[in-house]
Amino acid sequence: MKTKSNFKGKILNIEKIAKDTCKMDILSPMEKADAGQFISILCPNTTLRRPFSIANFENQIITILFKLKGDGTNYLSSLNKNDEIDFIAPLGNYFDIKNKKALLVGAGIGIAPMLFLKQTLNKKNIENYLITGFKSEDEMIKGSDETVVGGSVIDNLEKIIQDKKTEIIYSCGPIPVLKKISEISNKYNIPSQIAMEKIMACSIGVCRGCVIKIRKNNEIINASVCKDGPIFEGREVIWD
Ligand SMILES: Cc1cc2nc3c(=O)[nH]c(=O)nc-3n(C[C@H](O)[C@H](O)[C@H](O)COP(=O)(O)OP(=O)(O)OC[C@H]3O[C@@H](n4cnc5c(N)ncnc54)[C@H](O)[C@@H]3O)c2cc1C
Ligand code: FES
């Protein structure tokens, strides 16, 4: 397990890659990160740091993809090459990689951790197929094996599971999509690992503001998404 630290990084590149969506590469002294983990960035115009999944980490360069939402992400989009950025990382747990035929599902900006996971699986020569979905063509982000535009990533999922002889599903996206994926994976008796999202305050397991209910060893317990997650087994999450 890597210890989290507060880092200062330098922005190497920032660019718009789709409608209201930016990609940022940050040169950082951080030594290691795994797919599923996230960083929590200080935005001087907001009280709380903002969490973003690591979309890649290679040669000390962290890549994040972010969608413009409010003050924090608007501030980030105003930054330039060579600007300094303050963040805590690596945060949270990570995908527990199995040597099984993997289906990766990313809805919208949920593609971010899936790209890092795909890279990791490729390096380990583990067969994988990434399907992503976007509301419109101008929101599309590249890097998937299959992209659904306009519809939902769920629509064709059962057919893909069968065609690809899927043995495990990894996914990230809005809660209703994750819930549905978890139901489908249960139906086919396939394990699923999902990256949960919750609005976060501290991002480091202190405030308990990001708690969800999960079932572990037949007990219902409170788990914090930022520290115990963000990756959970689909079948252990208790969906509201
Ligand atoms: C573990 C984790 C990883 C994430 N990874 C990414 C990523 O890779 N790329 C990305 O674009 N976003 C990601 N997010 C969401 C991102 O943190 C929020 O979009 C961001 O904090 C919004 O900040 P803001 O100040 O721009 O907007 P705010 O003014 O804080 O919020 C604008 C709107 O977005 C909603 N919102 C804020 N935070 C969240 C959240 N965590 N989940 C759902 N809705 C939210 C608010 O309710 C509000 O309606 C992640 C969140 C978590 C918890
Ligand atoms: S955000 Fe504070 S415990 Fe998770």
Tab-separated table of N, CA and C in Angstrom, residues 10-163:
chain	number	residue	atom	x	y	z
A	10	LYS	N	3.648	20.123	-11.457
A	10	LYS	CA	3.684	21.159	-12.497
A	10	LYS	C	2.838	20.695	-13.679
A	11	ILE	N	1.994	21.573	-14.165
A	11	ILE	CA	1.160	21.204	-15.314
A	11	ILE	C	2.023	21.172	-16.574
A	12	LEU	N	2.062	20.000	-17.207
A	12	LEU	CA	2.859	19.858	-18.434
A	12	LEU	C	2.020	20.146	-19.662
A	13	ASN	N	0.721	19.852	-19.524
A	13	ASN	CA	-0.166	20.057	-20.670
A	13	ASN	C	-1.594	20.162	-20.170
A	14	ILE	N	-2.349	21.088	-20.744
A	14	ILE	CA	-3.786	21.132	-20.462
A	14	ILE	C	-4.483	21.462	-21.769
A	15	GLU	N	-5.477	20.647	-22.103
A	15	GLU	CA	-6.166	20.880	-23.379
A	15	GLU	C	-7.619	20.453	-23.290
A	16	LYS	N	-8.419	21.063	-24.132
A	16	LYS	CA	-9.822	20.685	-24.230
A	16	LYS	C	-9.884	19.475	-25.151
A	17	ILE	N	-10.530	18.391	-24.701
A	17	ILE	CA	-10.574	17.193	-25.552
A	17	ILE	C	-11.986	16.869	-26.026
A	18	ALA	N	-12.976	17.509	-25.435
A	18	ALA	CA	-14.367	17.312	-25.857
A	18	ALA	C	-15.164	18.465	-25.267
A	19	LYS	N	-16.464	18.483	-25.562
A	19	LYS	CA	-17.296	19.575	-25.039
A	19	LYS	C	-17.205	19.610	-23.505
A	20	ASP	N	-16.862	20.748	-22.963
A	20	ASP	CA	-16.774	20.947	-21.507
A	20	ASP	C	-15.875	19.918	-20.814
A	21	THR	N	-14.900	19.405	-21.520
A	21	THR	CA	-14.038	18.357	-20.948
A	21	THR	C	-12.573	18.671	-21.226
A	22	CYS	N	-11.752	18.598	-20.170
A	22	CYS	CA	-10.317	18.878	-20.325
A	22	CYS	C	-9.477	17.692	-19.888
A	23	LYS	N	-8.282	17.652	-20.449
A	23	LYS	CA	-7.280	16.658	-20.047
A	23	LYS	C	-6.106	17.442	-19.482
A	24	MET	N	-5.608	16.996	-18.344
A	24	MET	CA	-4.473	17.690	-17.735
A	24	MET	C	-3.384	16.679	-17.384
A	25	ASP	N	-2.144	16.975	-17.805
A	25	ASP	CA	-0.996	16.140	-17.435
A	25	ASP	C	-0.193	16.896	-16.385
A	26	ILE	N	0.071	16.212	-15.277
A	26	ILE	CA	0.766	16.869	-14.157
A	26	ILE	C	2.055	16.109	-13.845
A	27	LEU	N	3.166	16.807	-13.862
A	27	LEU	CA	4.431	16.197	-13.465
A	27	LEU	C	4.486	16.216	-11.945
A	28	SER	N	4.683	15.031	-11.365
A	28	SER	CA	4.546	14.953	-9.919
A	28	SER	C	5.625	14.071	-9.301
A	29	PRO	N	6.028	14.392	-8.074
A	29	PRO	CA	7.003	13.533	-7.399
A	29	PRO	C	6.392	12.224	-6.899
A	30	MET	N	5.090	12.029	-7.071
A	30	MET	CA	4.444	10.795	-6.598
A	30	MET	C	5.112	9.580	-7.262
A	31	GLU	N	5.297	8.522	-6.452
A	31	GLU	CA	6.065	7.401	-6.995
A	31	GLU	C	5.224	6.323	-7.644
A	32	LYS	N	4.033	6.088	-7.087
A	32	LYS	CA	3.256	4.957	-7.595
A	32	LYS	C	1.767	5.227	-7.447
A	33	ALA	N	1.008	4.728	-8.379
A	33	ALA	CA	-0.457	4.805	-8.262
A	33	ALA	C	-1.027	3.628	-9.039
A	34	ASP	N	-2.198	3.185	-8.618
A	34	ASP	CA	-2.853	2.072	-9.301
A	34	ASP	C	-4.205	2.505	-9.847
A	35	ALA	N	-4.654	1.781	-10.864
A	35	ALA	CA	-5.922	2.119	-11.507
A	35	ALA	C	-7.068	2.036	-10.513
A	36	GLY	N	-7.867	3.097	-10.460
A	36	GLY	CA	-8.982	3.174	-9.514
A	36	GLY	C	-8.729	4.241	-8.465
A	37	GLN	N	-7.460	4.582	-8.272
A	37	GLN	CA	-7.142	5.597	-7.253
A	37	GLN	C	-7.414	7.007	-7.789
A	38	PHE	N	-7.448	7.959	-6.879
A	38	PHE	CA	-7.745	9.328	-7.293
A	38	PHE	C	-6.846	10.330	-6.589
A	39	ILE	N	-6.904	11.564	-7.070
A	39	ILE	CA	-6.148	12.650	-6.441
A	39	ILE	C	-7.146	13.725	-6.003
A	40	SER	N	-6.784	14.474	-4.983
A	40	SER	CA	-7.694	15.498	-4.478
A	40	SER	C	-6.995	16.854	-4.605
A	41	ILE	N	-7.555	17.688	-5.463
A	41	ILE	CA	-6.846	18.917	-5.861
A	41	ILE	C	-7.366	20.134	-5.101
A	42	LEU	N	-6.408	20.945	-4.669
A	42	LEU	CA	-6.751	22.212	-4.011
A	42	LEU	C	-7.126	23.230	-5.089
A	43	CYS	N	-8.343	23.753	-4.967
A	43	CYS	CA	-8.780	24.825	-5.878
A	43	CYS	C	-8.982	26.043	-4.995
A	44	PRO	N	-8.174	27.069	-5.134
A	44	PRO	CA	-8.207	28.186	-4.185
A	44	PRO	C	-9.560	28.883	-4.094
A	45	ASN	N	-10.409	28.718	-5.104
A	45	ASN	CA	-11.713	29.397	-5.067
A	45	ASN	C	-12.818	28.533	-4.454
A	46	THR	N	-12.472	27.361	-3.936
A	46	THR	CA	-13.467	26.524	-3.257
A	46	THR	C	-12.915	26.137	-1.889
A	47	THR	N	-13.801	25.913	-0.926
A	47	THR	CA	-13.343	25.586	0.426
A	47	THR	C	-12.712	24.196	0.441
A	48	LEU	N	-13.342	23.270	-0.276
A	48	LEU	CA	-12.892	21.879	-0.215
A	48	LEU	C	-12.122	21.502	-1.471
A	49	ARG	N	-11.193	20.556	-1.286
A	49	ARG	CA	-10.481	20.020	-2.442
A	49	ARG	C	-11.455	19.264	-3.341
A	50	ARG	N	-11.077	19.040	-4.576
A	50	ARG	CA	-11.937	18.333	-5.516
A	50	ARG	C	-11.261	17.026	-5.974
A	51	PRO	N	-12.016	15.890	-5.922
A	51	PRO	CA	-11.425	14.600	-6.293
A	51	PRO	C	-11.521	14.278	-7.794
A	52	PHE	N	-10.448	13.701	-8.336
A	52	PHE	CA	-10.443	13.279	-9.749
A	52	PHE	C	-9.699	11.957	-9.886
A	53	SER	N	-10.274	11.067	-10.676
A	53	SER	CA	-9.652	9.761	-10.905
A	53	SER	C	-8.356	9.939	-11.681
A	54	ILE	N	-7.433	9.041	-11.424
A	54	ILE	CA	-6.195	9.035	-12.202
A	54	ILE	C	-6.497	8.295	-13.514
A	55	ALA	N	-6.337	8.999	-14.630
A	55	ALA	CA	-6.656	8.405	-15.932
A	55	ALA	C	-5.426	7.765	-16.558
A	56	ASN	N	-4.257	8.117	-16.018
A	56	ASN	CA	-3.002	7.451	-16.385
A	56	ASN	C	-1.912	7.933	-15.438
A	57	PHE	N	-0.919	7.071	-15.244
A	57	PHE	CA	0.262	7.472	-14.471
A	57	PHE	C	1.466	6.754	-15.054
A	58	GLU	N	2.355	7.526	-15.610
A	58	GLU	CA	3.511	6.952	-16.287
A	58	GLU	C	4.644	7.965	-16.245
A	59	ASN	N	5.858	7.512	-15.960
A	59	ASN	CA	7.026	8.407	-15.926
A	59	ASN	C	6.757	9.663	-15.088
A	60	GLN	N	6.170	9.444	-13.921
A	60	GLN	CA	5.902	10.548	-12.978
A	60	GLN	C	4.849	11.532	-13.489
A	61	ILE	N	4.148	11.164	-14.543
A	61	ILE	CA	3.125	12.087	-15.059
A	61	ILE	C	1.728	11.525	-14.775
A	62	ILE	N	0.963	12.312	-14.020
A	62	ILE	CA	-0.427	11.943	-13.723
A	62	ILE	C	-1.312	12.613	-14.767
A	63	THR	N	-2.205	11.826	-15.350
A	63	THR	CA	-3.193	12.423	-16.255
A	63	THR	C	-4.558	12.372	-15.590
A	64	ILE	N	-5.275	13.493	-15.652
A	64	ILE	CA	-6.677	13.483	-15.228
A	64	ILE	C	-7.540	14.026	-16.378
A	65	LEU	N	-8.788	13.587	-16.404
A	65	LEU	CA	-9.762	14.128	-17.349
A	65	LEU	C	-10.858	14.733	-16.500
A	66	PHE	N	-11.267	15.943	-16.796
A	66	PHE	CA	-12.334	16.495	-15.979
A	66	PHE	C	-13.388	17.227	-16.803
A	67	LYS	N	-14.592	17.099	-16.285
A	67	LYS	CA	-15.763	17.709	-16.903
A	67	LYS	C	-16.053	19.002	-16.151
A	68	LEU	N	-16.319	20.072	-16.853
A	68	LEU	CA	-16.617	21.343	-16.193
A	68	LEU	C	-17.985	21.276	-15.517
A	69	LYS	N	-17.965	21.528	-14.202
A	69	LYS	CA	-19.215	21.443	-13.429
A	69	LYS	C	-19.511	22.751	-12.721
A	70	GLY	N	-18.534	23.212	-11.925
A	70	GLY	CA	-18.756	24.403	-11.097
A	70	GLY	C	-17.443	25.133	-10.874
A	71	ASP	N	-17.332	25.779	-9.720
A	71	ASP	CA	-16.180	26.654	-9.473
A	71	ASP	C	-14.840	25.918	-9.563
A	72	GLY	N	-14.765	24.725	-8.947
A	72	GLY	CA	-13.490	23.995	-8.895
A	72	GLY	C	-12.987	23.632	-10.285
A	73	THR	N	-13.836	23.016	-11.062
A	73	THR	CA	-13.413	22.574	-12.397
A	73	THR	C	-13.218	23.763	-13.348
A	74	ASN	N	-13.971	24.830	-13.122
A	74	ASN	CA	-13.744	26.026	-13.947
A	74	ASN	C	-12.388	26.644	-13.635
A	75	TYR	N	-12.033	26.615	-12.335
A	75	TYR	CA	-10.703	27.111	-11.964
A	75	TYR	C	-9.622	26.254	-12.647
A	76	LEU	N	-9.780	24.941	-12.574
A	76	LEU	CA	-8.766	24.054	-13.168
A	76	LEU	C	-8.613	24.315	-14.664
A	77	SER	N	-9.753	24.566	-15.323
A	77	SER	CA	-9.697	24.770	-16.781
A	77	SER	C	-9.027	26.100	-17.141
A	78	SER	N	-8.900	26.995	-16.139
A	78	SER	CA	-8.276	28.294	-16.428
A	78	SER	C	-6.755	28.237	-16.264
A	79	LEU	N	-6.248	27.091	-15.763
A	79	LEU	CA	-4.805	26.985	-15.530
A	79	LEU	C	-4.060	26.781	-16.852
A	80	ASN	N	-2.757	27.048	-16.801
A	80	ASN	CA	-1.932	26.954	-18.013
A	80	ASN	C	-0.735	26.051	-17.778
A	81	LYS	N	-0.103	25.692	-18.878
A	81	LYS	CA	1.150	24.937	-18.835
A	81	LYS	C	2.121	25.635	-17.881
A	82	ASN	N	2.829	24.834	-17.093
A	82	ASN	CA	3.842	25.303	-16.122
A	82	ASN	C	3.251	25.859	-14.830
A	83	ASP	N	1.931	26.008	-14.748
A	83	ASP	CA	1.329	26.412	-13.474
A	83	ASP	C	1.509	25.286	-12.457
A	84	GLU	N	1.528	25.673	-11.176
A	84	GLU	CA	1.705	24.679	-10.116
A	84	GLU	C	0.344	24.255	-9.578
A	85	ILE	N	0.272	22.997	-9.164
A	85	ILE	CA	-0.989	22.494	-8.655
A	85	ILE	C	-0.718	21.706	-7.372
A	86	ASP	N	-1.603	21.888	-6.391
A	86	ASP	CA	-1.415	21.271	-5.074
A	86	ASP	C	-2.438	20.149	-4.919
A	87	PHE	N	-1.960	18.937	-4.626
A	87	PHE	CA	-2.911	17.827	-4.518
A	87	PHE	C	-2.436	16.780	-3.517
A	88	ILE	N	-3.403	16.000	-3.041
A	88	ILE	CA	-3.084	14.871	-2.154
A	88	ILE	C	-3.289	13.597	-2.987
A	89	ALA	N	-2.337	12.684	-2.904
A	89	ALA	CA	-2.425	11.464	-3.710
A	89	ALA	C	-1.398	10.434	-3.229
A	90	PRO	N	-1.503	9.183	-3.632
A	90	PRO	CA	-2.660	8.588	-4.281
A	90	PRO	C	-3.704	8.242	-3.226
A	91	LEU	N	-4.971	8.456	-3.546
A	91	LEU	CA	-6.037	8.246	-2.565
A	91	LEU	C	-6.916	7.047	-2.942
A	92	GLY	N	-7.442	6.416	-1.895
A	92	GLY	CA	-8.416	5.337	-2.086
A	92	GLY	C	-7.772	4.005	-2.434
A	93	ASN	N	-8.662	3.005	-2.550
A	93	ASN	CA	-8.164	1.680	-2.947
A	93	ASN	C	-8.131	1.615	-4.470
A	94	TYR	N	-7.900	0.417	-5.003
A	94	TYR	CA	-7.763	0.310	-6.459
A	94	TYR	C	-8.389	-0.993	-6.937
A	95	PHE	N	-8.556	-1.105	-8.247
A	95	PHE	CA	-9.146	-2.319	-8.798
A	95	PHE	C	-8.256	-3.513	-8.449
A	96	ASP	N	-8.921	-4.571	-8.005
A	96	ASP	CA	-8.219	-5.799	-7.672
A	96	ASP	C	-8.154	-6.616	-8.967
A	97	ILE	N	-7.010	-6.554	-9.620
A	97	ILE	CA	-6.918	-7.115	-10.971
A	97	ILE	C	-6.832	-8.637	-10.948
A	98	LYS	N	-7.725	-9.247	-11.701
A	98	LYS	CA	-7.767	-10.707	-11.798
A	98	LYS	C	-7.360	-11.094	-13.219
A	99	ASN	N	-6.794	-12.270	-13.345
A	99	ASN	CA	-6.421	-12.744	-14.678
A	99	ASN	C	-7.636	-13.378	-15.343
A	100	LYS	N	-8.619	-12.547	-15.644
A	100	LYS	CA	-9.888	-13.011	-16.215
A	100	LYS	C	-10.262	-12.099	-17.359
A	101	LYS	N	-10.984	-12.656	-18.335
A	101	LYS	CA	-11.439	-11.840	-19.466
A	101	LYS	C	-12.312	-10.705	-18.947
A	102	ALA	N	-11.867	-9.475	-19.220
A	102	ALA	CA	-12.492	-8.333	-18.538
A	102	ALA	C	-13.312	-7.472	-19.490
A	103	LEU	N	-14.480	-7.084	-19.003
A	103	LEU	CA	-15.283	-6.078	-19.697
A	103	LEU	C	-15.220	-4.807	-18.861
A	104	LEU	N	-14.777	-3.717	-19.488
A	104	LEU	CA	-14.667	-2.435	-18.799
A	104	LEU	C	-15.783	-1.544	-19.321
A	105	VAL	N	-16.516	-0.923	-18.409
A	105	VAL	CA	-17.647	-0.095	-18.824
A	105	VAL	C	-17.501	1.293	-18.201
A	106	GLY	N	-17.468	2.305	-19.051
A	106	GLY	CA	-17.351	3.679	-18.546
A	106	GLY	C	-18.470	4.528	-19.113
A	107	ALA	N	-19.223	5.180	-18.245
A	107	ALA	CA	-20.289	6.056	-18.725
A	107	ALA	C	-19.846	7.497	-18.541
A	108	GLY	N	-19.846	8.262	-19.628
A	108	GLY	CA	-19.439	9.659	-19.568
A	108	GLY	C	-18.000	9.795	-19.096
A	109	ILE	N	-17.789	10.727	-18.155
A	109	ILE	CA	-16.437	10.987	-17.659
A	109	ILE	C	-15.917	9.791	-16.836
A	110	GLY	N	-16.812	8.840	-16.573
A	110	GLY	CA	-16.424	7.568	-15.940
A	110	GLY	C	-15.412	6.792	-16.773
A	111	ILE	N	-15.133	7.263	-17.960
A	111	ILE	CA	-14.093	6.634	-18.790
A	111	ILE	C	-12.705	6.805	-18.143
A	112	ALA	N	-12.544	7.880	-17.318
A	112	ALA	CA	-11.200	8.235	-16.836
A	112	ALA	C	-10.467	7.060	-16.149
A	113	PRO	N	-11.012	6.464	-15.083
A	113	PRO	CA	-10.266	5.371	-14.450
A	113	PRO	C	-10.207	4.116	-15.331
A	114	MET	N	-11.172	4.003	-16.260
A	114	MET	CA	-11.190	2.831	-17.143
A	114	MET	C	-10.001	2.839	-18.108
A	115	LEU	N	-9.583	4.043	-18.515
A	115	LEU	CA	-8.432	4.133	-19.429
A	115	LEU	C	-7.158	3.659	-18.723
A	116	PHE	N	-7.027	4.050	-17.451
A	116	PHE	CA	-5.853	3.626	-16.671
A	116	PHE	C	-5.902	2.110	-16.446
A	117	LEU	N	-7.108	1.623	-16.173
A	117	LEU	CA	-7.249	0.181	-15.942
A	117	LEU	C	-6.922	-0.600	-17.221
A	118	LYS	N	-7.419	-0.101	-18.350
A	118	LYS	CA	-7.161	-0.787	-19.625
A	118	LYS	C	-5.649	-0.862	-19.891
A	119	GLN	N	-4.987	0.253	-19.663
A	119	GLN	CA	-3.528	0.311	-19.834
A	119	GLN	C	-2.849	-0.745	-18.963
A	120	THR	N	-3.311	-0.843	-17.711
A	120	THR	CA	-2.725	-1.782	-16.755
A	120	THR	C	-2.968	-3.230	-17.199
A	121	LEU	N	-4.185	-3.519	-17.639
A	121	LEU	CA	-4.516	-4.883	-18.080
A	121	LEU	C	-3.706	-5.230	-19.324
A	122	ASN	N	-3.570	-4.272	-20.234
A	122	ASN	CA	-2.780	-4.525	-21.448
A	122	ASN	C	-1.339	-4.885	-21.103
A	123	LYS	N	-0.774	-4.154	-20.140
A	123	LYS	CA	0.620	-4.422	-19.747
A	123	LYS	C	0.764	-5.828	-19.184
A	124	LYS	N	-0.324	-6.340	-18.585
A	124	LYS	CA	-0.288	-7.684	-17.997
A	124	LYS	C	-0.814	-8.728	-18.976
A	125	ASN	N	-1.045	-8.306	-20.223
A	125	ASN	CA	-1.590	-9.205	-21.253
A	125	ASN	C	-2.894	-9.872	-20.850
A	126	ILE	N	-3.739	-9.129	-20.149
A	126	ILE	CA	-5.052	-9.665	-19.768
A	126	ILE	C	-6.081	-9.157	-20.781
A	127	GLU	N	-6.806	-10.115	-21.384
A	127	GLU	CA	-7.778	-9.763	-22.419
A	127	GLU	C	-8.832	-8.810	-21.858
A	128	ASN	N	-9.109	-7.735	-22.578
A	128	ASN	CA	-10.107	-6.781	-22.073
A	128	ASN	C	-10.796	-6.064	-23.218
A	129	TYR	N	-11.975	-5.542	-22.926
A	129	TYR	CA	-12.765	-4.826	-23.926
A	129	TYR	C	-13.426	-3.654	-23.219
A	130	LEU	N	-13.153	-2.446	-23.713
A	130	LEU	CA	-13.701	-1.249	-23.060
A	130	LEU	C	-14.835	-0.647	-23.878
A	131	ILE	N	-16.002	-0.575	-23.250
A	131	ILE	CA	-17.133	0.102	-23.893
A	131	ILE	C	-17.477	1.344	-23.084
A	132	THR	N	-17.681	2.450	-23.801
A	132	THR	CA	-18.028	3.688	-23.107
A	132	THR	C	-19.248	4.323	-23.775
A	133	GLY	N	-19.905	5.190	-23.037
A	133	GLY	CA	-21.101	5.846	-23.573
A	133	GLY	C	-21.073	7.337	-23.301
A	134	PHE	N	-21.527	8.098	-24.281
A	134	PHE	CA	-21.583	9.562	-24.152
A	134	PHE	C	-22.924	10.067	-24.665
A	135	LYS	N	-23.369	11.179	-24.066
A	135	LYS	CA	-24.682	11.720	-24.434
A	135	LYS	C	-24.716	12.199	-25.883
A	136	SER	N	-23.603	12.782	-26.338
A	136	SER	CA	-23.588	13.305	-27.706
A	136	SER	C	-22.184	13.162	-28.283
A	137	GLU	N	-22.106	13.287	-29.601
A	137	GLU	CA	-20.830	13.099	-30.306
A	137	GLU	C	-19.758	14.078	-29.811
A	138	ASP	N	-20.176	15.338	-29.531
A	138	ASP	CA	-19.160	16.330	-29.134
A	138	ASP	C	-18.634	16.099	-27.707
A	139	GLU	N	-19.274	15.182	-26.962
A	139	GLU	CA	-18.776	14.873	-25.604
A	139	GLU	C	-17.864	13.642	-25.600
A	140	MET	N	-17.752	13.010	-26.763
A	140	MET	CA	-17.008	11.745	-26.862
A	140	MET	C	-15.524	11.882	-26.516
A	141	ILE	N	-15.017	10.931	-25.745
A	141	ILE	CA	-13.586	10.898	-25.408
A	141	ILE	C	-13.026	9.612	-26.006
A	142	LYS	N	-11.867	9.711	-26.640
A	142	LYS	CA	-11.301	8.552	-27.350
A	142	LYS	C	-10.631	7.545	-26.403
A	143	GLY	N	-10.396	6.357	-26.900
A	143	GLY	CA	-9.611	5.369	-26.157
A	143	GLY	C	-10.337	4.067	-25.893
A	144	SER	N	-11.604	3.968	-26.374
A	144	SER	CA	-12.383	2.751	-26.092
A	144	SER	C	-12.351	1.794	-27.280
A	145	ASP	N	-12.749	0.559	-27.033
A	145	ASP	CA	-12.913	-0.405	-28.125
A	145	ASP	C	-14.268	-0.204	-28.796
A	146	GLU	N	-15.225	0.303	-28.036
A	146	GLU	CA	-16.561	0.528	-28.589
A	146	GLU	C	-17.173	1.727	-27.873
A	147	THR	N	-17.829	2.584	-28.636
A	147	THR	CA	-18.433	3.769	-28.029
A	147	THR	C	-19.906	3.872	-28.417
A	148	VAL	N	-20.727	4.090	-27.429
A	148	VAL	CA	-22.154	4.290	-27.679
A	148	VAL	C	-22.414	5.791	-27.573
A	149	VAL	N	-23.015	6.377	-28.589
A	149	VAL	CA	-23.339	7.803	-28.524
A	149	VAL	C	-24.855	7.957	-28.579
A	150	GLY	N	-25.382	8.680	-27.615
A	150	GLY	CA	-26.836	8.909	-27.602
A	150	GLY	C	-27.586	7.910	-26.753
A	151	GLY	N	-27.270	6.629	-26.892
A	151	GLY	CA	-27.958	5.598	-26.099
A	151	GLY	C	-27.270	5.404	-24.760
A	152	SER	N	-27.406	4.209	-24.202
A	152	SER	CA	-26.760	3.931	-22.923
A	152	SER	C	-25.792	2.754	-23.084
A	153	VAL	N	-24.718	2.782	-22.321
A	153	VAL	CA	-23.754	1.665	-22.350
A	153	VAL	C	-24.425	0.357	-21.936
A	154	ILE	N	-25.526	0.477	-21.225
A	154	ILE	CA	-26.215	-0.708	-20.716
A	154	ILE	C	-26.937	-1.465	-21.836
A	155	ASP	N	-27.425	-0.695	-22.860
A	155	ASP	CA	-28.332	-1.262	-23.858
A	155	ASP	C	-27.870	-2.609	-24.412
A	156	ASN	N	-26.593	-2.672	-24.777
A	156	ASN	CA	-26.084	-3.861	-25.467
A	156	ASN	C	-25.220	-4.744	-24.573
A	157	LEU	N	-25.248	-4.436	-23.292
A	157	LEU	CA	-24.252	-5.038	-22.400
A	157	LEU	C	-24.370	-6.556	-22.296
A	158	GLU	N	-25.599	-7.044	-22.218
A	158	GLU	CA	-25.772	-8.488	-22.025
A	158	GLU	C	-25.226	-9.259	-23.234
A	159	LYS	N	-25.435	-8.698	-24.419
A	159	LYS	CA	-24.934	-9.363	-25.629
A	159	LYS	C	-23.388	-9.367	-25.618
A	160	ILE	N	-22.814	-8.226	-25.225
A	160	ILE	CA	-21.346	-8.139	-25.199
A	160	ILE	C	-20.778	-9.119	-24.164
A	161	ILE	N	-21.426	-9.211	-23.017
A	161	ILE	CA	-20.963	-10.134	-21.969
A	161	ILE	C	-20.872	-11.554	-22.545
A	162	GLN	N	-21.907	-11.913	-23.302
A	162	GLN	CA	-21.931	-13.269	-23.870
A	162	GLN	C	-20.922	-13.408	-25.008
A	163	ASP	N	-20.915	-12.420	-25.923
A	163	ASP	CA	-19.994	-12.491	-27.075
A	163	ASP	C	-18.544	-12.563	-26.632
